[in-house]
Each structure stands twice: as structure tokens, then as C-alpha cells.
Amino acid sequence: MKVIEVEPKSPFDLRLTLVGTEPAFPSIYDGEYLWRLVRTSHGSLVAVRARQVGPVEEPLLEIAFPSGPVADEEMEEALSAICRFLCVHDDLSGAHAKMEADPVLRSIGRALKGMRPWTAFSPLEGLLDAIMFQQISLKAAFSIIRRFVMGLGQRVEVGGRVLYAFPRAQDILAAGPERLRALGLSRNKAVYVLNLARAVIGGFEPAGMADEPLGRALEELMALKGIGRWTAELFLATGLKRWEVVPADDLGIRRAFARFYGLEDPRGDAIRAVASRWGRDAWPIAYAMLVASERMDRVLGATQSG
DNA sequence: AGCCAGGCTCTCG
DNA sequence: CGAGAGCATGGC
């Protein structure tokens, strides 16, 4: 089996990154390995398995291709997809420095050192997931996404393990509204997702918005039925890694800002005002606050119930 | 049981 | 225009 070693930017902590929020299906983290099926531009499916073998301060990533012989070109594609997903080469020193300089955020930055911000595996997957995350709890959304992927994505067995590919636009379109409803989507979300799949087949490329001016990108996204400001911003931050964007109306983000900055039920605009000072480090910082806040909730909840 | 949960659209006044 | 209803599943 072909194995490649990659040196991430230090510090890097795979476990912290993938346990902070469990990645959405079909990405799987089993406590040691990240498993993922990657679709290359040729349409072939490449299985990838990644684990961290070096310490947080001197990280090393071991990336293996357990699906058998793979052409170099496809392996390169799969490798770069994994590295993009895990933010292997992204520089987070700016975010660390800003958190270190802020008395409120200092302890968060230190406790979560090496954690990478929430990132979607691909732009289209990020946009579809963001739609499915709307309104309902994360648990409920994860459950629906899992059923969506298992129902419509290609299934592959790799070394006794079952992996799924994220559905393509044509898979979604072929499913139709009734099938999507049966998989757990609401009637509205089924329509949104179908419209999006149709747009993609018609030439719309979510990845193409990476270089557009922010206002134009938001406008273009929100013109699509079912995509409001929250969805557009979450997609830009996680799907396109435009880290100057924070989904400021997000419930969890608002709770985190309320807790750490002592704001009372902050509106999105108040959060945007703070985040705008962080520039391209805004999403990594806001996400760290979110994870820290949710952990504290869990600790407090456990204390209360125990 | 019933309400709320990382929104959004549609309808109505 | 602002306000309100309705929606999918999962957890409390």
C-alpha cells in the first residue's frame, strides 16, 4: 500500500481537530484514522486513510491509499483534497497571536493549540451540508446527512471497511423530491437541494466564488432559493475557506460571544464588528470560541446532571 | 408529551 | 414592511 508522509504547519493536532466537531459523513474519524473516499476529476474513487504520527509541535501526517494501486495523478489529487480539508498547510500563526494578545481568548487559544477550523471537504459538499444544518440541532442534521449520503452516494468496501462517496449532483437529481423526503429532508430542503444540483449540472460552480468580492458572492448565493445569509456565510467560511467571513447570526457563535465577551444576546452585527478586526483570522478564532463554549456547556451540563 | 434546535420561505395584515 | 406559521429529526 502506498504511504506518503506530509509535514503540516506546526502546531497541528488531528485528534483535537476531528473531535472538536465530529466531521460530517462520509468523512469518518475512528479515534486514530481519518477515512475518506475522494472523487477525482476523472470520476474515480480513491480511498484515503490519514493519521498523525508526530507530536503536536513537530507534526507528521501519514497518509495511506488502501484501495490498491492508484495512478500518481489521482493520488496527488486525493492527497491535496485531504490536505485542504485538514488545513494542513494553512498558516494559523496570526490567529494564535491575536488570541494570545486578547486576555479573554488567551486561555482558549492555548487549550486548543493545533486545532484546525471546521472545513468542508469540498465546496459543493459544504454548501449542501450547510443547507441541511439549517434550523435543526447538529445531531439531527448529522443524522439526515448520514442517511442522505448512504442513500445516494456510491458504496465501496476497502479492507473490510465500508466507505461512501458524497453524492454527485446527478445522483441528487436522479433521486427526486420523494426520495429526498424519505431520507429525512423537509419538503423545502428537498427543493433547495434539487435546485442546487440542477444549477451545478447547468454549470454553476460553487468553487468559482472563491475569488469574487465578498458582497457579490453573498448576493449570488442568497439569490438561490433556500440560501440565506447564515447559509451563505457558513459556506464561504467552511466550504471556500474564506476565513474573513463568520456566520455571525449562528446560534452557537452568538452563545460563544455572549459567554466570552459578556454580551447580552448579541446580534449578528455586533459580532461582525468584533470579527472584522480579526481579518482573515476571523473564522479560526470564532470557531475556537465556539468549540470552547460548547465544551464548557458540556462540563456544566455534566455537573448539573451528576 | 411537547418544546426547542447552528434558517428560510411563504403568507397575511 | 413586520410578524407568524410550518418544517425535518433528535434530545431533553
mmCIF file of C-alpha atoms (C1' of nucleotides) in Angstrom:
data_model
loop_
_atom_site.group_PDB
_atom_site.id
_atom_site.type_symbol
_atom_site.label_atom_id
_atom_site.label_comp_id
_atom_site.label_asym_id
_atom_site.label_seq_id
_atom_site.Cartn_x
_atom_site.Cartn_y
_atom_site.Cartn_z
ATOM 1 C CA MET A 1 0.000 0.000 0.000
ATOM 2 C CA LYS A 2 1.320 3.416 -0.948
ATOM 3 C CA VAL A 3 2.049 5.622 2.066
ATOM 4 C CA ILE A 4 3.004 9.284 1.974
ATOM 5 C CA GLU A 5 4.247 11.439 4.818
ATOM 6 C CA VAL A 6 3.291 15.085 4.975
ATOM 7 C CA GLU A 7 4.586 17.722 7.328
ATOM 8 C CA PRO A 8 1.788 20.025 8.484
ATOM 9 C CA LYS A 9 2.398 23.536 9.703
ATOM 10 C CA SER A 10 3.127 23.363 13.410
ATOM 11 C CA PRO A 11 1.325 23.132 15.769
ATOM 12 C CA PHE A 12 -1.099 20.553 14.413
ATOM 13 C CA ASP A 13 -3.435 18.273 16.344
ATOM 14 C CA LEU A 14 -5.549 15.919 14.255
ATOM 15 C CA ARG A 15 -7.409 14.448 17.217
ATOM 16 C CA LEU A 16 -8.365 17.840 18.616
ATOM 17 C CA THR A 17 -9.481 18.975 15.167
ATOM 18 C CA LEU A 18 -11.742 15.999 14.491
ATOM 19 C CA VAL A 19 -13.122 15.556 17.985
ATOM 20 C CA GLY A 20 -13.922 19.274 18.403
ATOM 21 C CA THR A 21 -16.746 18.721 15.986
ATOM 22 C CA GLU A 22 -17.058 15.295 14.505
ATOM 23 C CA PRO A 23 -16.750 15.627 10.726
ATOM 24 C CA ALA A 24 -19.904 15.185 8.702
ATOM 25 C CA PHE A 25 -20.444 11.842 6.999
ATOM 26 C CA PRO A 26 -18.932 10.423 4.766
ATOM 27 C CA SER A 27 -15.750 11.625 6.464
ATOM 28 C CA ILE A 28 -15.081 9.189 9.297
ATOM 29 C CA TYR A 29 -12.762 9.574 12.256
ATOM 30 C CA ASP A 30 -12.338 6.396 14.286
ATOM 31 C CA GLY A 31 -10.187 7.880 17.024
ATOM 32 C CA GLU A 32 -6.959 7.268 15.170
ATOM 33 C CA TYR A 33 -7.566 7.369 11.444
ATOM 34 C CA LEU A 34 -9.478 9.736 9.251
ATOM 35 C CA TRP A 35 -11.101 7.722 6.460
ATOM 36 C CA ARG A 36 -12.437 9.287 3.325
ATOM 37 C CA LEU A 37 -13.409 8.409 -0.209
ATOM 38 C CA VAL A 38 -12.253 11.087 -2.644
ATOM 39 C CA ARG A 39 -13.680 11.518 -6.102
ATOM 40 C CA THR A 40 -11.016 12.632 -8.559
ATOM 41 C CA SER A 41 -11.590 14.804 -11.584
ATOM 42 C CA HIS A 42 -11.563 11.608 -13.666
ATOM 43 C CA GLY A 43 -14.549 10.385 -11.696
ATOM 44 C CA SER A 44 -12.699 7.546 -9.999
ATOM 45 C CA LEU A 45 -12.977 6.975 -6.256
ATOM 46 C CA VAL A 46 -9.807 6.861 -4.182
ATOM 47 C CA ALA A 47 -9.832 5.711 -0.569
ATOM 48 C CA VAL A 48 -7.589 7.654 1.785
ATOM 49 C CA ARG A 49 -6.597 6.970 5.369
ATOM 50 C CA ALA A 50 -4.728 9.545 7.425
ATOM 51 C CA ARG A 51 -3.320 9.631 10.921
ATOM 52 C CA GLN A 52 -0.941 11.805 12.853
ATOM 53 C CA VAL A 53 2.311 10.141 13.851
ATOM 54 C CA GLY A 54 4.323 13.097 15.172
ATOM 55 C CA PRO A 55 3.627 15.233 18.254
ATOM 56 C CA VAL A 56 1.627 18.452 18.100
ATOM 57 C CA GLU A 57 4.720 20.648 17.987
ATOM 58 C CA GLU A 58 6.538 18.539 15.376
ATOM 59 C CA PRO A 59 3.603 17.091 13.484
ATOM 60 C CA LEU A 60 3.816 14.434 10.829
ATOM 61 C CA LEU A 61 0.855 13.096 8.893
ATOM 62 C CA GLU A 62 0.879 9.588 7.481
ATOM 63 C CA ILE A 63 -1.453 9.297 4.510
ATOM 64 C CA ALA A 64 -2.168 5.888 3.014
ATOM 65 C CA PHE A 65 -4.155 4.703 -0.005
ATOM 66 C CA PRO A 66 -5.700 1.384 0.969
ATOM 67 C CA SER A 67 -7.842 0.901 -2.135
ATOM 68 C CA GLY A 68 -4.930 -0.630 -4.057
ATOM 69 C CA PRO A 69 -2.826 0.707 -6.921
ATOM 70 C CA VAL A 70 -3.693 4.281 -7.809
ATOM 71 C CA ALA A 71 -2.287 6.400 -10.630
ATOM 72 C CA ASP A 72 0.114 9.092 -9.407
ATOM 73 C CA GLU A 73 -2.035 11.875 -10.769
ATOM 74 C CA GLU A 74 -5.123 10.675 -8.918
ATOM 75 C CA MET A 75 -3.123 10.122 -5.764
ATOM 76 C CA GLU A 76 -1.905 13.702 -5.933
ATOM 77 C CA GLU A 77 -5.477 14.903 -6.259
ATOM 78 C CA ALA A 78 -6.663 12.859 -3.306
ATOM 79 C CA LEU A 79 -3.688 13.988 -1.251
ATOM 80 C CA SER A 80 -4.338 17.654 -1.923
ATOM 81 C CA ALA A 81 -8.040 17.224 -1.112
ATOM 82 C CA ILE A 82 -7.161 15.732 2.276
ATOM 83 C CA CYS A 83 -4.608 18.444 2.988
ATOM 84 C CA ARG A 84 -7.128 21.118 2.081
ATOM 85 C CA PHE A 85 -9.761 19.518 4.311
ATOM 86 C CA LEU A 86 -7.430 19.278 7.307
ATOM 87 C CA CYS A 87 -5.886 22.719 6.704
ATOM 88 C CA VAL A 88 -2.509 21.005 6.726
ATOM 89 C CA HIS A 89 -0.660 23.865 5.076
ATOM 90 C CA ASP A 90 -2.724 26.782 6.336
ATOM 91 C CA ASP A 91 -0.928 29.311 8.462
ATOM 92 C CA LEU A 92 -2.733 29.871 11.754
ATOM 93 C CA SER A 93 0.022 31.806 13.470
ATOM 94 C CA GLY A 94 -1.907 35.044 13.009
ATOM 95 C CA ALA A 95 -4.970 33.641 14.742
ATOM 96 C CA HIS A 96 -2.816 32.297 17.561
ATOM 97 C CA ALA A 97 -1.093 35.633 18.002
ATOM 98 C CA LYS A 98 -4.368 37.554 18.115
ATOM 99 C CA MET A 99 -5.826 35.171 20.674
ATOM 100 C CA GLU A 100 -2.666 35.331 22.745
ATOM 101 C CA ALA A 101 -2.898 39.123 22.763
ATOM 102 C CA ASP A 102 -6.522 39.087 23.940
ATOM 103 C CA PRO A 103 -6.950 38.399 27.659
ATOM 104 C CA VAL A 104 -10.364 36.855 27.026
ATOM 105 C CA LEU A 105 -9.182 34.488 24.300
ATOM 106 C CA ARG A 106 -5.706 33.628 25.555
ATOM 107 C CA SER A 107 -6.679 30.529 27.516
ATOM 108 C CA ILE A 108 -8.867 29.297 24.662
ATOM 109 C CA GLY A 109 -6.018 29.612 22.187
ATOM 110 C CA ARG A 110 -3.677 27.702 24.465
ATOM 111 C CA ALA A 111 -6.174 24.954 25.301
ATOM 112 C CA LEU A 112 -6.993 24.388 21.622
ATOM 113 C CA LYS A 113 -3.489 24.785 20.218
ATOM 114 C CA GLY A 114 -3.116 22.846 16.975
ATOM 115 C CA MET A 115 -6.857 22.637 16.261
ATOM 116 C CA ARG A 116 -7.854 23.491 12.705
ATOM 117 C CA PRO A 117 -11.103 25.336 11.950
ATOM 118 C CA TRP A 118 -14.193 23.498 10.705
ATOM 119 C CA THR A 119 -13.763 22.936 6.977
ATOM 120 C CA ALA A 120 -15.995 21.242 4.410
ATOM 121 C CA PHE A 121 -14.465 18.503 2.309
ATOM 122 C CA SER A 122 -15.400 20.247 -0.910
ATOM 123 C CA PRO A 123 -17.271 23.430 -1.820
ATOM 124 C CA LEU A 124 -20.396 21.675 -3.075
ATOM 125 C CA GLU A 125 -20.470 19.309 -0.121
ATOM 126 C CA GLY A 126 -20.091 22.309 2.183
ATOM 127 C CA LEU A 127 -22.998 24.125 0.589
ATOM 128 C CA LEU A 128 -25.290 21.090 0.692
ATOM 129 C CA ASP A 129 -24.347 20.311 4.276
ATOM 130 C CA ALA A 130 -24.959 23.928 5.247
ATOM 131 C CA ILE A 131 -28.498 23.704 3.888
ATOM 132 C CA MET A 132 -29.116 20.540 5.852
ATOM 133 C CA PHE A 133 -27.735 22.146 9.009
ATOM 134 C CA GLN A 134 -30.380 24.864 8.855
ATOM 135 C CA GLN A 135 -32.532 25.293 11.941
ATOM 136 C CA ILE A 136 -32.423 21.792 13.425
ATOM 137 C CA SER A 137 -29.921 20.583 16.021
ATOM 138 C CA LEU A 138 -26.497 19.379 14.911
ATOM 139 C CA LYS A 139 -27.361 15.829 15.937
ATOM 140 C CA ALA A 140 -30.500 15.841 13.841
ATOM 141 C CA ALA A 141 -28.634 17.316 10.874
ATOM 142 C CA PHE A 142 -25.822 14.781 11.138
ATOM 143 C CA SER A 143 -28.381 12.016 11.113
ATOM 144 C CA ILE A 144 -30.043 13.363 7.982
ATOM 145 C CA ILE A 145 -26.727 13.925 6.216
ATOM 146 C CA ARG A 146 -25.722 10.349 7.000
ATOM 147 C CA ARG A 147 -28.930 8.970 5.528
ATOM 148 C CA PHE A 148 -28.600 11.267 2.517
ATOM 149 C CA VAL A 149 -25.059 10.075 1.806
ATOM 150 C CA MET A 150 -25.729 6.387 2.469
ATOM 151 C CA GLY A 151 -28.843 6.540 0.327
ATOM 152 C CA LEU A 152 -27.442 8.393 -2.684
ATOM 153 C CA GLY A 153 -23.657 8.013 -2.537
ATOM 154 C CA GLN A 154 -21.667 5.188 -4.031
ATOM 155 C CA ARG A 155 -20.638 2.490 -1.572
ATOM 156 C CA VAL A 156 -17.155 0.944 -1.625
ATOM 157 C CA GLU A 157 -15.564 -1.712 0.539
ATOM 158 C CA VAL A 158 -11.942 -1.102 1.417
ATOM 159 C CA GLY A 159 -10.102 -3.624 3.540
ATOM 160 C CA GLY A 160 -13.231 -4.791 5.310
ATOM 161 C CA ARG A 161 -14.399 -1.220 5.908
ATOM 162 C CA VAL A 162 -17.341 0.319 4.120
ATOM 163 C CA LEU A 163 -16.837 3.820 2.756
ATOM 164 C CA TYR A 164 -19.278 6.076 0.935
ATOM 165 C CA ALA A 165 -18.734 8.746 -1.671
ATOM 166 C CA PHE A 166 -20.571 12.030 -1.257
ATOM 167 C CA PRO A 167 -23.409 12.093 -3.810
ATOM 168 C CA ARG A 168 -22.819 13.880 -7.082
ATOM 169 C CA ALA A 169 -25.250 16.469 -8.437
ATOM 170 C CA GLN A 170 -26.598 13.891 -10.882
ATOM 171 C CA ASP A 171 -27.211 11.410 -8.046
ATOM 172 C CA ILE A 172 -29.280 14.009 -6.217
ATOM 173 C CA LEU A 173 -31.221 14.974 -9.292
ATOM 174 C CA ALA A 174 -31.948 11.330 -10.105
ATOM 175 C CA ALA A 175 -33.269 10.792 -6.579
ATOM 176 C CA GLY A 176 -36.103 13.289 -6.896
ATOM 177 C CA PRO A 177 -38.093 15.012 -4.163
ATOM 178 C CA GLU A 178 -39.922 11.987 -2.722
ATOM 179 C CA ARG A 179 -36.714 10.057 -2.215
ATOM 180 C CA LEU A 180 -35.086 13.046 -0.527
ATOM 181 C CA ARG A 181 -38.094 13.391 1.751
ATOM 182 C CA ALA A 182 -37.811 9.726 2.679
ATOM 183 C CA LEU A 183 -34.173 10.305 3.614
ATOM 184 C CA GLY A 184 -35.243 12.917 6.143
ATOM 185 C CA LEU A 185 -35.084 16.246 4.317
ATOM 186 C CA SER A 186 -38.015 18.598 4.716
ATOM 187 C CA ARG A 187 -40.060 19.372 1.641
ATOM 188 C CA ASN A 188 -38.384 22.774 1.373
ATOM 189 C CA LYS A 189 -34.878 21.442 1.803
ATOM 190 C CA ALA A 190 -35.508 18.762 -0.814
ATOM 191 C CA VAL A 191 -36.419 21.526 -3.252
ATOM 192 C CA TYR A 192 -33.383 23.637 -2.317
ATOM 193 C CA VAL A 193 -31.034 20.700 -2.751
ATOM 194 C CA LEU A 194 -32.586 19.695 -6.074
ATOM 195 C CA ASN A 195 -32.402 23.242 -7.394
ATOM 196 C CA LEU A 196 -28.766 23.404 -6.396
ATOM 197 C CA ALA A 197 -27.971 20.095 -8.074
ATOM 198 C CA ARG A 198 -29.717 21.319 -11.215
ATOM 199 C CA ALA A 199 -27.734 24.549 -11.148
ATOM 200 C CA VAL A 200 -24.462 22.638 -10.792
ATOM 201 C CA ILE A 201 -25.297 20.432 -13.762
ATOM 202 C CA GLY A 202 -26.145 23.613 -15.630
ATOM 203 C CA GLY A 203 -22.652 24.968 -14.981
ATOM 204 C CA PHE A 204 -22.817 26.684 -11.592
ATOM 205 C CA GLU A 205 -19.558 26.087 -9.740
ATOM 206 C CA PRO A 206 -19.588 26.858 -6.012
ATOM 207 C CA ALA A 207 -15.783 26.705 -6.028
ATOM 208 C CA GLY A 208 -15.712 29.534 -8.525
ATOM 209 C CA MET A 209 -16.853 32.065 -5.924
ATOM 210 C CA ALA A 210 -13.556 31.849 -4.073
ATOM 211 C CA ASP A 211 -12.118 34.905 -5.780
ATOM 212 C CA GLU A 212 -15.218 37.056 -6.072
ATOM 213 C CA PRO A 213 -15.673 40.141 -3.938
ATOM 214 C CA LEU A 214 -17.435 39.192 -0.717
ATOM 215 C CA GLY A 215 -20.561 41.265 -1.304
ATOM 216 C CA ARG A 216 -21.039 39.867 -4.766
ATOM 217 C CA ALA A 217 -20.524 36.295 -3.582
ATOM 218 C CA LEU A 218 -23.102 36.724 -0.815
ATOM 219 C CA GLU A 219 -25.564 38.289 -3.226
ATOM 220 C CA GLU A 220 -25.125 35.491 -5.740
ATOM 221 C CA LEU A 221 -25.579 32.798 -3.102
ATOM 222 C CA MET A 222 -28.605 34.403 -1.490
ATOM 223 C CA ALA A 223 -30.294 34.650 -4.868
ATOM 224 C CA LEU A 224 -30.637 30.866 -4.705
ATOM 225 C CA LYS A 225 -33.796 29.619 -3.031
ATOM 226 C CA GLY A 226 -33.074 28.216 0.374
ATOM 227 C CA ILE A 227 -29.806 30.049 0.888
ATOM 228 C CA GLY A 228 -29.967 32.929 3.316
ATOM 229 C CA ARG A 229 -27.222 34.911 4.940
ATOM 230 C CA TRP A 230 -26.371 32.268 7.535
ATOM 231 C CA THR A 231 -26.012 29.507 4.927
ATOM 232 C CA ALA A 232 -24.022 31.721 2.553
ATOM 233 C CA GLU A 233 -21.600 32.789 5.264
ATOM 234 C CA LEU A 234 -21.155 29.283 6.648
ATOM 235 C CA PHE A 235 -20.404 28.087 3.117
ATOM 236 C CA LEU A 236 -17.881 30.843 2.439
ATOM 237 C CA ALA A 237 -16.065 30.154 5.711
ATOM 238 C CA THR A 238 -16.096 26.346 5.692
ATOM 239 C CA GLY A 239 -16.566 25.456 2.027
ATOM 240 C CA LEU A 240 -14.330 28.047 0.385
ATOM 241 C CA LYS A 241 -12.124 28.736 3.392
ATOM 242 C CA ARG A 242 -12.757 32.468 3.181
ATOM 243 C CA TRP A 243 -11.771 32.996 6.750
ATOM 244 C CA GLU A 244 -12.608 36.672 6.881
ATOM 245 C CA VAL A 245 -16.243 35.530 6.980
ATOM 246 C CA VAL A 246 -18.010 34.439 10.166
ATOM 247 C CA PRO A 247 -21.618 33.184 10.211
ATOM 248 C CA ALA A 248 -22.400 35.811 12.787
ATOM 249 C CA ASP A 249 -26.100 35.021 13.138
ATOM 250 C CA ASP A 250 -25.289 31.459 14.117
ATOM 251 C CA LEU A 251 -26.806 30.404 17.400
ATOM 252 C CA GLY A 252 -23.638 28.741 18.677
ATOM 253 C CA ILE A 253 -21.432 31.660 17.645
ATOM 254 C CA ARG A 254 -23.768 34.076 19.391
ATOM 255 C CA ARG A 255 -23.743 31.971 22.555
ATOM 256 C CA ALA A 256 -19.942 31.882 22.449
ATOM 257 C CA PHE A 257 -19.643 35.653 22.051
ATOM 258 C CA ALA A 258 -22.192 36.190 24.783
ATOM 259 C CA ARG A 259 -20.228 33.993 27.140
ATOM 260 C CA PHE A 260 -16.699 35.195 26.492
ATOM 261 C CA TYR A 261 -17.345 38.874 25.852
ATOM 262 C CA GLY A 262 -20.155 39.282 28.325
ATOM 263 C CA LEU A 263 -22.544 40.488 25.651
ATOM 264 C CA GLU A 264 -26.229 40.078 26.288
ATOM 265 C CA ASP A 265 -27.902 38.191 23.431
ATOM 266 C CA PRO A 266 -25.611 39.763 20.805
ATOM 267 C CA ARG A 267 -26.958 40.443 17.345
ATOM 268 C CA GLY A 268 -25.036 39.345 14.303
ATOM 269 C CA ASP A 269 -23.937 42.893 13.564
ATOM 270 C CA ALA A 270 -22.234 43.244 16.932
ATOM 271 C CA ILE A 271 -20.336 40.031 16.252
ATOM 272 C CA ARG A 272 -19.382 41.162 12.762
ATOM 273 C CA ALA A 273 -17.995 44.358 14.213
ATOM 274 C CA VAL A 274 -15.697 42.388 16.509
ATOM 275 C CA ALA A 275 -14.791 39.807 13.872
ATOM 276 C CA SER A 276 -13.956 42.413 11.256
ATOM 277 C CA ARG A 277 -10.949 43.413 13.336
ATOM 278 C CA TRP A 278 -9.567 39.899 13.009
ATOM 279 C CA GLY A 279 -9.322 39.998 9.211
ATOM 280 C CA ARG A 280 -8.600 36.608 7.670
ATOM 281 C CA ASP A 281 -8.179 35.054 11.097
ATOM 282 C CA ALA A 282 -11.818 35.686 11.985
ATOM 283 C CA TRP A 283 -13.229 32.221 11.299
ATOM 284 C CA PRO A 284 -10.444 30.260 13.060
ATOM 285 C CA ILE A 285 -10.835 32.484 16.117
ATOM 286 C CA ALA A 286 -14.633 32.419 16.143
ATOM 287 C CA TYR A 287 -14.623 28.655 15.677
ATOM 288 C CA ALA A 288 -12.209 28.193 18.564
ATOM 289 C CA MET A 289 -14.568 30.259 20.724
ATOM 290 C CA LEU A 290 -17.455 28.076 19.606
ATOM 291 C CA VAL A 291 -15.678 24.845 20.499
ATOM 292 C CA ALA A 292 -14.524 26.237 23.834
ATOM 293 C CA SER A 293 -18.033 27.424 24.655
ATOM 294 C CA GLU A 294 -19.631 24.093 23.782
ATOM 295 C CA ARG A 295 -17.116 22.217 25.874
ATOM 296 C CA MET A 296 -17.941 24.393 28.834
ATOM 297 C CA ASP A 297 -21.629 23.728 28.246
ATOM 298 C CA ARG A 298 -20.925 20.019 28.289
ATOM 299 C CA VAL A 299 -18.934 20.286 31.512
ATOM 300 C CA LEU A 300 -21.607 22.403 33.171
ATOM 301 C CA GLY A 301 -24.342 20.064 31.962
ATOM 302 C CA ALA A 302 -22.494 17.039 33.313
ATOM 303 C CA THR A 303 -22.024 18.806 36.653
ATOM 304 C CA GLN A 304 -25.701 19.635 36.880
ATOM 305 C CA SER A 305 -26.975 16.191 35.928
ATOM 306 C CA GLY A 306 -24.340 14.358 38.023
ATOM 307 C "C1'" DA B 1 -45.638 14.899 25.694
ATOM 308 C "C1'" DG B 2 -44.045 18.909 23.986
ATOM 309 C "C1'" DC B 3 -40.809 22.121 23.029
ATOM 310 C "C1'" DC B 4 -36.604 23.670 21.027
ATOM 311 C "C1'" DA B 5 -32.785 23.235 17.949
ATOM 312 C "C1'" DG B 6 -26.127 26.486 14.054
ATOM 313 C "C1'" DG B 7 -32.893 29.185 8.990
ATOM 314 C "C1'" DC B 8 -35.637 30.017 5.356
ATOM 315 C "C1'" DT B 9 -39.642 30.886 2.624
ATOM 316 C "C1'" DC B 10 -44.321 31.963 2.154
ATOM 317 C "C1'" DT B 11 -48.438 34.222 3.647
ATOM 318 C "C1'" DC B 12 -51.062 37.715 5.619
ATOM 319 C "C1'" DG B 13 -52.295 42.228 7.504
ATOM 320 C "C1'" DC C 1 -42.873 46.196 5.602
ATOM 321 C "C1'" DG C 2 -43.031 43.203 10.135
ATOM 322 C "C1'" DA C 3 -44.867 39.232 12.322
ATOM 323 C "C1'" DG C 4 -46.156 34.430 12.358
ATOM 324 C "C1'" DA C 5 -46.659 29.644 10.715
ATOM 325 C "C1'" DG C 6 -44.567 25.494 9.224
ATOM 326 C "C1'" DC C 7 -40.927 22.318 8.687
ATOM 327 C "C1'" DA C 8 -37.400 17.617 9.219
ATOM 328 C "C1'" DT C 9 -35.156 14.529 13.303
ATOM 329 C "C1'" DG C 10 -33.178 14.050 17.907
ATOM 330 C "C1'" DG C 11 -32.642 15.250 22.756
ATOM 331 C "C1'" DC C 12 -34.247 16.609 26.956
#
